[in-house]
mmCIF file of C-alpha atoms in Angstrom:
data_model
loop_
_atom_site.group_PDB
_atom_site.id
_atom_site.type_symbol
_atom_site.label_atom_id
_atom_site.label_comp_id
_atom_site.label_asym_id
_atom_site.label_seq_id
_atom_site.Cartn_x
_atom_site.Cartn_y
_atom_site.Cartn_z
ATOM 1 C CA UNK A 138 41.900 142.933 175.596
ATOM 2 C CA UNK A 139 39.913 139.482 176.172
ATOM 3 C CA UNK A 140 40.992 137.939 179.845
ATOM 4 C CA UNK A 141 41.957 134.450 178.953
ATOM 5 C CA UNK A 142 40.292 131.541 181.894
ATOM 6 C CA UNK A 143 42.045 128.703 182.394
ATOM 7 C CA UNK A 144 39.983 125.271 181.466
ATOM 8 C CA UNK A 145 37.789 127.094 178.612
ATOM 9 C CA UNK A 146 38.733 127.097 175.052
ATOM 10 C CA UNK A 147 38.453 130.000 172.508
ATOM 11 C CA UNK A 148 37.591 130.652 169.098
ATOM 12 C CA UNK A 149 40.666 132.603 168.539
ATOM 13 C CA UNK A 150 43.970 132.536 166.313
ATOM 14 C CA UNK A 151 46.707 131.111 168.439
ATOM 15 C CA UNK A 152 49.323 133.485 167.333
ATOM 16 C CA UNK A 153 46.889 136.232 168.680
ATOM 17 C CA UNK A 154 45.727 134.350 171.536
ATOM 18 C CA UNK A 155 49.213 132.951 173.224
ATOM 19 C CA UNK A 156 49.672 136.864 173.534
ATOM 20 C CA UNK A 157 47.287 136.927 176.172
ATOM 21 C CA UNK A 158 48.741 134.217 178.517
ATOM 22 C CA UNK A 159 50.928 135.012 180.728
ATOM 23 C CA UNK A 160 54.703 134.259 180.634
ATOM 24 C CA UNK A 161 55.850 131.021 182.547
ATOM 25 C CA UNK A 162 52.013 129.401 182.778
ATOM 26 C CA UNK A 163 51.742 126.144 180.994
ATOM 27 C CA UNK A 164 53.180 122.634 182.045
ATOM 28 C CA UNK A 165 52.226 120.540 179.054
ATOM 29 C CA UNK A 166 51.821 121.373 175.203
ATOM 30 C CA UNK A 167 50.442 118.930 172.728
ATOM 31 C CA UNK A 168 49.349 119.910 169.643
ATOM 32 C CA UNK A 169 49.084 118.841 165.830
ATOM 33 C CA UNK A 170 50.009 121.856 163.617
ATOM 34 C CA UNK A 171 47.967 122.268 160.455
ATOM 35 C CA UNK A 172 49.512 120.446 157.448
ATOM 36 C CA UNK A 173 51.318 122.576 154.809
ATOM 37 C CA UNK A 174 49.397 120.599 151.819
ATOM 38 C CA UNK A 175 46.024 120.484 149.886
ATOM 39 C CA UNK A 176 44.580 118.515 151.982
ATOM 40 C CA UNK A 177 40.541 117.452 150.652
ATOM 41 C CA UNK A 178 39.745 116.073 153.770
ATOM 42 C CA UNK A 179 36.737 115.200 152.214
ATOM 43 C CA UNK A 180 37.765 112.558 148.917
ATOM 44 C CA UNK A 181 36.636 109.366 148.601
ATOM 45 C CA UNK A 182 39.741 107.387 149.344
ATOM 46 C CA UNK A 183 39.654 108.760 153.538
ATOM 47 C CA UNK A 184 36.093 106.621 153.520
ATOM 48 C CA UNK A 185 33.927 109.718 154.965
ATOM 49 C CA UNK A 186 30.737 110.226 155.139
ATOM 50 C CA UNK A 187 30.615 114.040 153.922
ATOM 51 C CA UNK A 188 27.660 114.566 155.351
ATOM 52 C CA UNK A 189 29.160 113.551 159.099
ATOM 53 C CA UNK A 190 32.547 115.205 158.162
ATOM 54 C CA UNK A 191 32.773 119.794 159.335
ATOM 55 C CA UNK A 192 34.488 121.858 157.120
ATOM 56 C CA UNK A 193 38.188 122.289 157.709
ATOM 57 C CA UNK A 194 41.172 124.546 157.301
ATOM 58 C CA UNK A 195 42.132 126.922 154.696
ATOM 59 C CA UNK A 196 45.716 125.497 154.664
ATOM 60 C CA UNK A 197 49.290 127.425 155.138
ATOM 61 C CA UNK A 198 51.002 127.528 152.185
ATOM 62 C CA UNK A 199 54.564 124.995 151.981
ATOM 63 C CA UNK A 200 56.354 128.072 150.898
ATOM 64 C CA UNK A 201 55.012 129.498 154.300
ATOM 65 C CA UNK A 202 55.218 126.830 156.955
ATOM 66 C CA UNK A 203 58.293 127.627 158.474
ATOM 67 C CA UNK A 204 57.658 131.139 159.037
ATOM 68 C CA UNK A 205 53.792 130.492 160.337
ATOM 69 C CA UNK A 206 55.553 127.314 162.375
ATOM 70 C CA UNK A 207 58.424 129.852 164.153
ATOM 71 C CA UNK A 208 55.762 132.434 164.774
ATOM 72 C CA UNK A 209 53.774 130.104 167.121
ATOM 73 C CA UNK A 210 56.691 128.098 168.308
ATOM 74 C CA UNK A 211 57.911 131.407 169.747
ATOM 75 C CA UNK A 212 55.055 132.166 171.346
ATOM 76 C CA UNK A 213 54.698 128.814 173.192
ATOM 77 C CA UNK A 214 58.469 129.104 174.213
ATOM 78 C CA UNK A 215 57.139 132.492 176.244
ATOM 79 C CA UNK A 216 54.526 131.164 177.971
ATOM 80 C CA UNK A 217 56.070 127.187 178.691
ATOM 81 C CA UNK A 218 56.909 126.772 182.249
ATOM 82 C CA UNK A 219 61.042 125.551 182.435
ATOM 83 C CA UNK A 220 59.675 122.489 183.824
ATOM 84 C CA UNK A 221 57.217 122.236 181.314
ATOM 85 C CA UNK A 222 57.455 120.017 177.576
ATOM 86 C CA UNK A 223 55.965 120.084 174.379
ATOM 87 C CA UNK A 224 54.585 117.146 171.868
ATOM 88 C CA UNK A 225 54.271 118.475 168.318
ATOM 89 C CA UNK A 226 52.404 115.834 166.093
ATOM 90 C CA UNK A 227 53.767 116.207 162.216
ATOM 91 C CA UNK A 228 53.552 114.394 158.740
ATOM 92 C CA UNK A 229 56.804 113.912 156.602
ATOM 93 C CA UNK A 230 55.791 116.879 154.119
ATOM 94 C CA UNK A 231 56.549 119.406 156.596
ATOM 95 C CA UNK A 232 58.784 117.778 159.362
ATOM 96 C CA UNK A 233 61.787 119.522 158.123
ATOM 97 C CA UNK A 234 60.084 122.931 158.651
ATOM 98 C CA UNK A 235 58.895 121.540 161.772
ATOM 99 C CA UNK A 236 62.168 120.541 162.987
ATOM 100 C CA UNK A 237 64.098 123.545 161.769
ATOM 101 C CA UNK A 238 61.753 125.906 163.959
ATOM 102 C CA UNK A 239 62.573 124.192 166.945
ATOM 103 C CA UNK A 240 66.490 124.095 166.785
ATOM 104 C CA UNK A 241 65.924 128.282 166.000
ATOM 105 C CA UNK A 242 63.517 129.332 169.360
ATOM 106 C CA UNK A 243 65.850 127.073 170.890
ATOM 107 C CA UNK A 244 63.917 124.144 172.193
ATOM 108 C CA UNK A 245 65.673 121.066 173.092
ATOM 109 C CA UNK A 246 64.539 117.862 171.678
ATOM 110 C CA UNK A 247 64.639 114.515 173.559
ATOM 111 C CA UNK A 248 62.428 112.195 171.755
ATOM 112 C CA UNK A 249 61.648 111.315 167.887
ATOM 113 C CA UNK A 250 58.326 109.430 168.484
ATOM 114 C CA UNK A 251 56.774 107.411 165.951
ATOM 115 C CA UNK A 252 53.312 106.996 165.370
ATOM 116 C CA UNK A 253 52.441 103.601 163.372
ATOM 117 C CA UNK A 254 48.805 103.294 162.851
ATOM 118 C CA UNK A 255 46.994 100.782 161.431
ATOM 119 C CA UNK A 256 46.688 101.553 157.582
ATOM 120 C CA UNK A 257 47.261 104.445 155.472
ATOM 121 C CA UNK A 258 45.988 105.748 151.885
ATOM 122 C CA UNK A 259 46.004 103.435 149.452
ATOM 123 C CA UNK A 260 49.260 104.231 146.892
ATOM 124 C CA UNK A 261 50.248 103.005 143.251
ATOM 125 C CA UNK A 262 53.579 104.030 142.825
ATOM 126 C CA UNK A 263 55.344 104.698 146.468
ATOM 127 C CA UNK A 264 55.123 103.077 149.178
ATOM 128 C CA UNK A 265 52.124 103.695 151.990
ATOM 129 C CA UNK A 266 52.675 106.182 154.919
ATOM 130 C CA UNK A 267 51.296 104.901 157.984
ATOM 131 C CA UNK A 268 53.339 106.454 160.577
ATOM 132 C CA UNK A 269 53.419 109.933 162.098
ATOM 133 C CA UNK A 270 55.874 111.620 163.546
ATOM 134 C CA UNK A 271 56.293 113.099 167.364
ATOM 135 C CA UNK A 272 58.888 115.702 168.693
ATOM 136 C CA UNK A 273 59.524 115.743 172.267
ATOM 137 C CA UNK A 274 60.891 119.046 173.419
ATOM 138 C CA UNK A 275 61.584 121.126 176.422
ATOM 139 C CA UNK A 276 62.914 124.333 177.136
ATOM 140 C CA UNK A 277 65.370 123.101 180.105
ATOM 141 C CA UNK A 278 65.947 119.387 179.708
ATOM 142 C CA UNK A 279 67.275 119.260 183.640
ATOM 143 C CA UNK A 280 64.015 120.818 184.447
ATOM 144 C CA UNK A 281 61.349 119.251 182.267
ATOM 145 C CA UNK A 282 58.967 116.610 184.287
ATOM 146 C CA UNK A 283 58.856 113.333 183.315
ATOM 147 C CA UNK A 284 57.319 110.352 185.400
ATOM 148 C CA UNK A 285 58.845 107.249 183.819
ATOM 149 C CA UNK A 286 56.774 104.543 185.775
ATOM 150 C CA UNK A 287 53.303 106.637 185.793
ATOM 151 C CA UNK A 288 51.523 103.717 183.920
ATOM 152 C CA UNK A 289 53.884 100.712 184.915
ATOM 153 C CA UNK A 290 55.532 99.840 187.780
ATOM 154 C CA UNK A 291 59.332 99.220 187.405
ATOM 155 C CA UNK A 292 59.399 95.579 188.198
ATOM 156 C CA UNK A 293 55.885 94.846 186.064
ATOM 157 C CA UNK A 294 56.269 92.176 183.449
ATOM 158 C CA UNK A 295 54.387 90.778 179.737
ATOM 159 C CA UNK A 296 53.659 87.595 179.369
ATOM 160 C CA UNK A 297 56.720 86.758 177.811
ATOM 161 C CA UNK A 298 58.722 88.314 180.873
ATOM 162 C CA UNK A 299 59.243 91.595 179.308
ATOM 163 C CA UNK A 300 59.303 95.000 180.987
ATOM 164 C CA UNK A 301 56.458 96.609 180.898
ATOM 165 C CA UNK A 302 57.491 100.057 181.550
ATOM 166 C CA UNK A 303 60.130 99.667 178.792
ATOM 167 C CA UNK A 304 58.245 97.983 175.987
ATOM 168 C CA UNK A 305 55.674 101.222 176.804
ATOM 169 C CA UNK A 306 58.480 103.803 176.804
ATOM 170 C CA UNK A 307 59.705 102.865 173.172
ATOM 171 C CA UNK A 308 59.874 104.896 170.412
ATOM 172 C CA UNK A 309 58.020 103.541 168.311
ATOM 173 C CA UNK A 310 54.201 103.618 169.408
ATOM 174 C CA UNK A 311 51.230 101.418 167.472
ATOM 175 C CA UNK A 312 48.343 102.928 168.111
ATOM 176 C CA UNK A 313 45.156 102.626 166.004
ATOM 177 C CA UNK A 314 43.764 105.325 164.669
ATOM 178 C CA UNK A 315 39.777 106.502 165.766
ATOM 179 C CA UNK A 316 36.727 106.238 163.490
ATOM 180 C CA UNK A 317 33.765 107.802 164.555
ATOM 181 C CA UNK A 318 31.346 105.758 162.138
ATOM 182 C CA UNK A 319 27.525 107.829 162.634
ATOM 183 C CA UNK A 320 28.900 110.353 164.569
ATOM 184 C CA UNK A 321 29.650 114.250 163.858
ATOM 185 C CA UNK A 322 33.699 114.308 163.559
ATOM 186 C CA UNK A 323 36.560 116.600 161.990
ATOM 187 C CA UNK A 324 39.139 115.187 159.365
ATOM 188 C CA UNK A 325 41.948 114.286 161.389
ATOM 189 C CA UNK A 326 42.581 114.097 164.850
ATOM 190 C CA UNK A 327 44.813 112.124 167.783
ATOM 191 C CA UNK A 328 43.578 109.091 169.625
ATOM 192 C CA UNK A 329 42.399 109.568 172.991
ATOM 193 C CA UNK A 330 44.824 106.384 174.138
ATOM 194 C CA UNK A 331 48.354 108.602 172.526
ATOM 195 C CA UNK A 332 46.872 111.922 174.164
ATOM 196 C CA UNK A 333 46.566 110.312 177.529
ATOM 197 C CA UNK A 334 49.881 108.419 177.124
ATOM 198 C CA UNK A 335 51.356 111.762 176.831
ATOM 199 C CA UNK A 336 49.596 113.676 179.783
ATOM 200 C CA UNK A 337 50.337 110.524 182.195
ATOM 201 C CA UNK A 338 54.087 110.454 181.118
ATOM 202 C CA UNK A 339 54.373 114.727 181.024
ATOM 203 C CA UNK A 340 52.281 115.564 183.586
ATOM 204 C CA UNK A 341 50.290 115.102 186.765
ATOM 205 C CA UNK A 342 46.662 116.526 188.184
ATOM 206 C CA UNK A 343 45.911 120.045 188.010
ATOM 207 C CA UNK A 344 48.485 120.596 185.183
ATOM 208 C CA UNK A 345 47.552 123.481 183.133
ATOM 209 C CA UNK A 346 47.858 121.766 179.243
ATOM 210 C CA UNK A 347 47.636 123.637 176.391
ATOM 211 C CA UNK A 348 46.605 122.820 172.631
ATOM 212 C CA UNK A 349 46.835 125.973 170.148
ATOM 213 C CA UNK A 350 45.594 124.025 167.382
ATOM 214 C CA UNK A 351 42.438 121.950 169.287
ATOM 215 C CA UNK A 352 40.747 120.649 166.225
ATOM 216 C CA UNK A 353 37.596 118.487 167.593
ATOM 217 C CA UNK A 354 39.044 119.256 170.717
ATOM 218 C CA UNK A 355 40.683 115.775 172.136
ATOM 219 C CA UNK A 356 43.345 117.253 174.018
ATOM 220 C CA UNK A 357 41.111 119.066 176.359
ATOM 221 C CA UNK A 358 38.228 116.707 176.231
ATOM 222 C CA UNK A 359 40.997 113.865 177.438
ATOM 223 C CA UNK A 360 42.794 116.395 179.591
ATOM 224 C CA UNK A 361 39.519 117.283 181.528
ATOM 225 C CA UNK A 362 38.897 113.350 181.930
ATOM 226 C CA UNK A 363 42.408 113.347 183.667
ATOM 227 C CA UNK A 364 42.126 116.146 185.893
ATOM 228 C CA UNK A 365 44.016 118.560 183.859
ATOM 229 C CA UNK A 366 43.796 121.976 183.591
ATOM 230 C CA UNK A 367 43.283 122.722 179.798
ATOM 231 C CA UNK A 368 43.579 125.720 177.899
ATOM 232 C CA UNK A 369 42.865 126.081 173.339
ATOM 233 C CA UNK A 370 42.567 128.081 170.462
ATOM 234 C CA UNK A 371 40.961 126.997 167.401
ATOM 235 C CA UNK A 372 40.291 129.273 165.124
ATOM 236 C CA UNK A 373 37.815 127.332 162.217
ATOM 237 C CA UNK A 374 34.292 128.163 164.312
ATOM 238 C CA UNK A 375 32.650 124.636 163.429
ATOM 239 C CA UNK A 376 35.662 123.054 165.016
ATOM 240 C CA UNK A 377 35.594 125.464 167.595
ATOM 241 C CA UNK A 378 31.944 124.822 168.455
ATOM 242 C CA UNK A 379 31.973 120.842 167.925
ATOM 243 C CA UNK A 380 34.896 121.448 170.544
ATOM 244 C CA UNK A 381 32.829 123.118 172.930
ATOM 245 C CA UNK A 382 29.756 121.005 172.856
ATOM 246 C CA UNK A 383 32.180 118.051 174.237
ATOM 247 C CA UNK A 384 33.478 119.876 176.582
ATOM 248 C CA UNK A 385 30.417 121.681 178.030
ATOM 249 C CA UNK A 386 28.324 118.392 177.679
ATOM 250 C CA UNK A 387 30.722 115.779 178.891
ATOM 251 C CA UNK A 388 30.885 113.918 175.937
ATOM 252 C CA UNK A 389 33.683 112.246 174.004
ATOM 253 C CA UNK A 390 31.489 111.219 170.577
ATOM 254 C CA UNK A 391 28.377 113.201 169.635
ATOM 255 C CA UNK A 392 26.007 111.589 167.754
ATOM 256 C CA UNK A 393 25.189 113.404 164.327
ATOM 257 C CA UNK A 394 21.364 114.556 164.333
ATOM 258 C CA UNK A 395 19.214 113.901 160.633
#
């Protein structure tokens, strides 16, 4: 059996790896769960150079999310600290699945966060989805950590004499979306400003964090730059390897070599 070390990242299936960790052990989860479509990461209309763009998942089937989405939701329950939370990123097509698992391990849910980017795919007959939706869950709600004036102070104002810390801790978050133009990239993955809004509102230093689907990475790479613990699985090997070259070079964007 393979020792899991805390701040590396593995080339492993989650549901195999969480197995490994022991019970109790992680503060913070954030994570964004492989969509339950055909997803061509790679058309025309996401403007990507294919060239620039790795190769991505071989998708769960719809009829098959839930299942796949209870399996791994069980496993983080095991191995979440009491004190601990959990962000799970998700698109409409599967958010019922999504939010069905949770009420079943028996997570609690604060927050419904919304995610309004900046623009979305161009549509002819319904209307554009630019948003993306956020669960906020705990296993012990009187437990869970939460530092509510981590980024403002309480009596910090706007401009206009608003609250700082309460315009920030709405529900409803716009935050523009990363392009990597020229460099090496995966399809989709979280902003490095929503990742660290998380970890500074769910967490302080030497927090072990934990991503079972890391993607490119960005929740360790910006965990790491916060003095976080961090802990993944990823278990496409380009991804996996683009992943690691961040983290082992100290590098947020890696330029793509001709």
């Amino acid at each position: 059996m393979k020792k899991i070390k805390i701040n590396e990242i593995y080339n492993l299936n989650c549901i195999e790896g969480m197995d490994l960790i022991p019970k109790n052990n992680v503060d913070l989860v954030i994570t964004d769960p492989p969509f339950a479509i055909n997803f061509k990461a790679k058309k025309a209309n996401y403007n990507r150079n294919v060239s620039r763009v790795l190769s991505g998942y071989n998708e769960i089937k719809p009829e098959d999310y839930y299942d796949f989405t209870l399996e791994w939701m069980s496993k983080v329950f095991r191995i979440l600290k009491n004190s601990g939370s959990m962000y799970v990123f998700s698109g409409w097509n599967n958010l019922k699945d999504i939010l069905r698992a949770l009420d079943d391990v028996g997570f609690i849910t604060i927050n419904h966060i919304i995610w309004k980017y900046q623009f979305g795919v161009v549509t002819k007959n319904k209307f554009v989805t630019s948003h993306y939706h956020c669960l906020y869950v705990c296993k012990d709600d009187k437990s869970r950590k939460f530092f509510p004036f981590s980024r403002f102070k309480k009596e910090e104002k706007t401009q206009d004499g608003r609250s700082l810390h309460y315009k920030d801790k709405e529900d409803v978050w716009n935050i523009k979306r990363e392009y990597w133009t020229g460099d090496e990239k995966t399809p989709t993955k979280l902003p490095s400003e929503l990742i660290q809004k998380l970890l500074e509102y769910s967490s302080e230093k030497k927090d072990l964090i934990f991503d079972p689907f890391l993607g490119s990475g960005q929740v360790a790479v910006v965990s790491k730059s916060l003095n976080r613990r961090f802990l993944g699985f990823e278990i496409v090997p380009e991804y996996y390897e683009f992943a690691k070259k961040r983290l082992d070079q100290g590098m947020y964007r890696i330029k793509k070599m001709n």
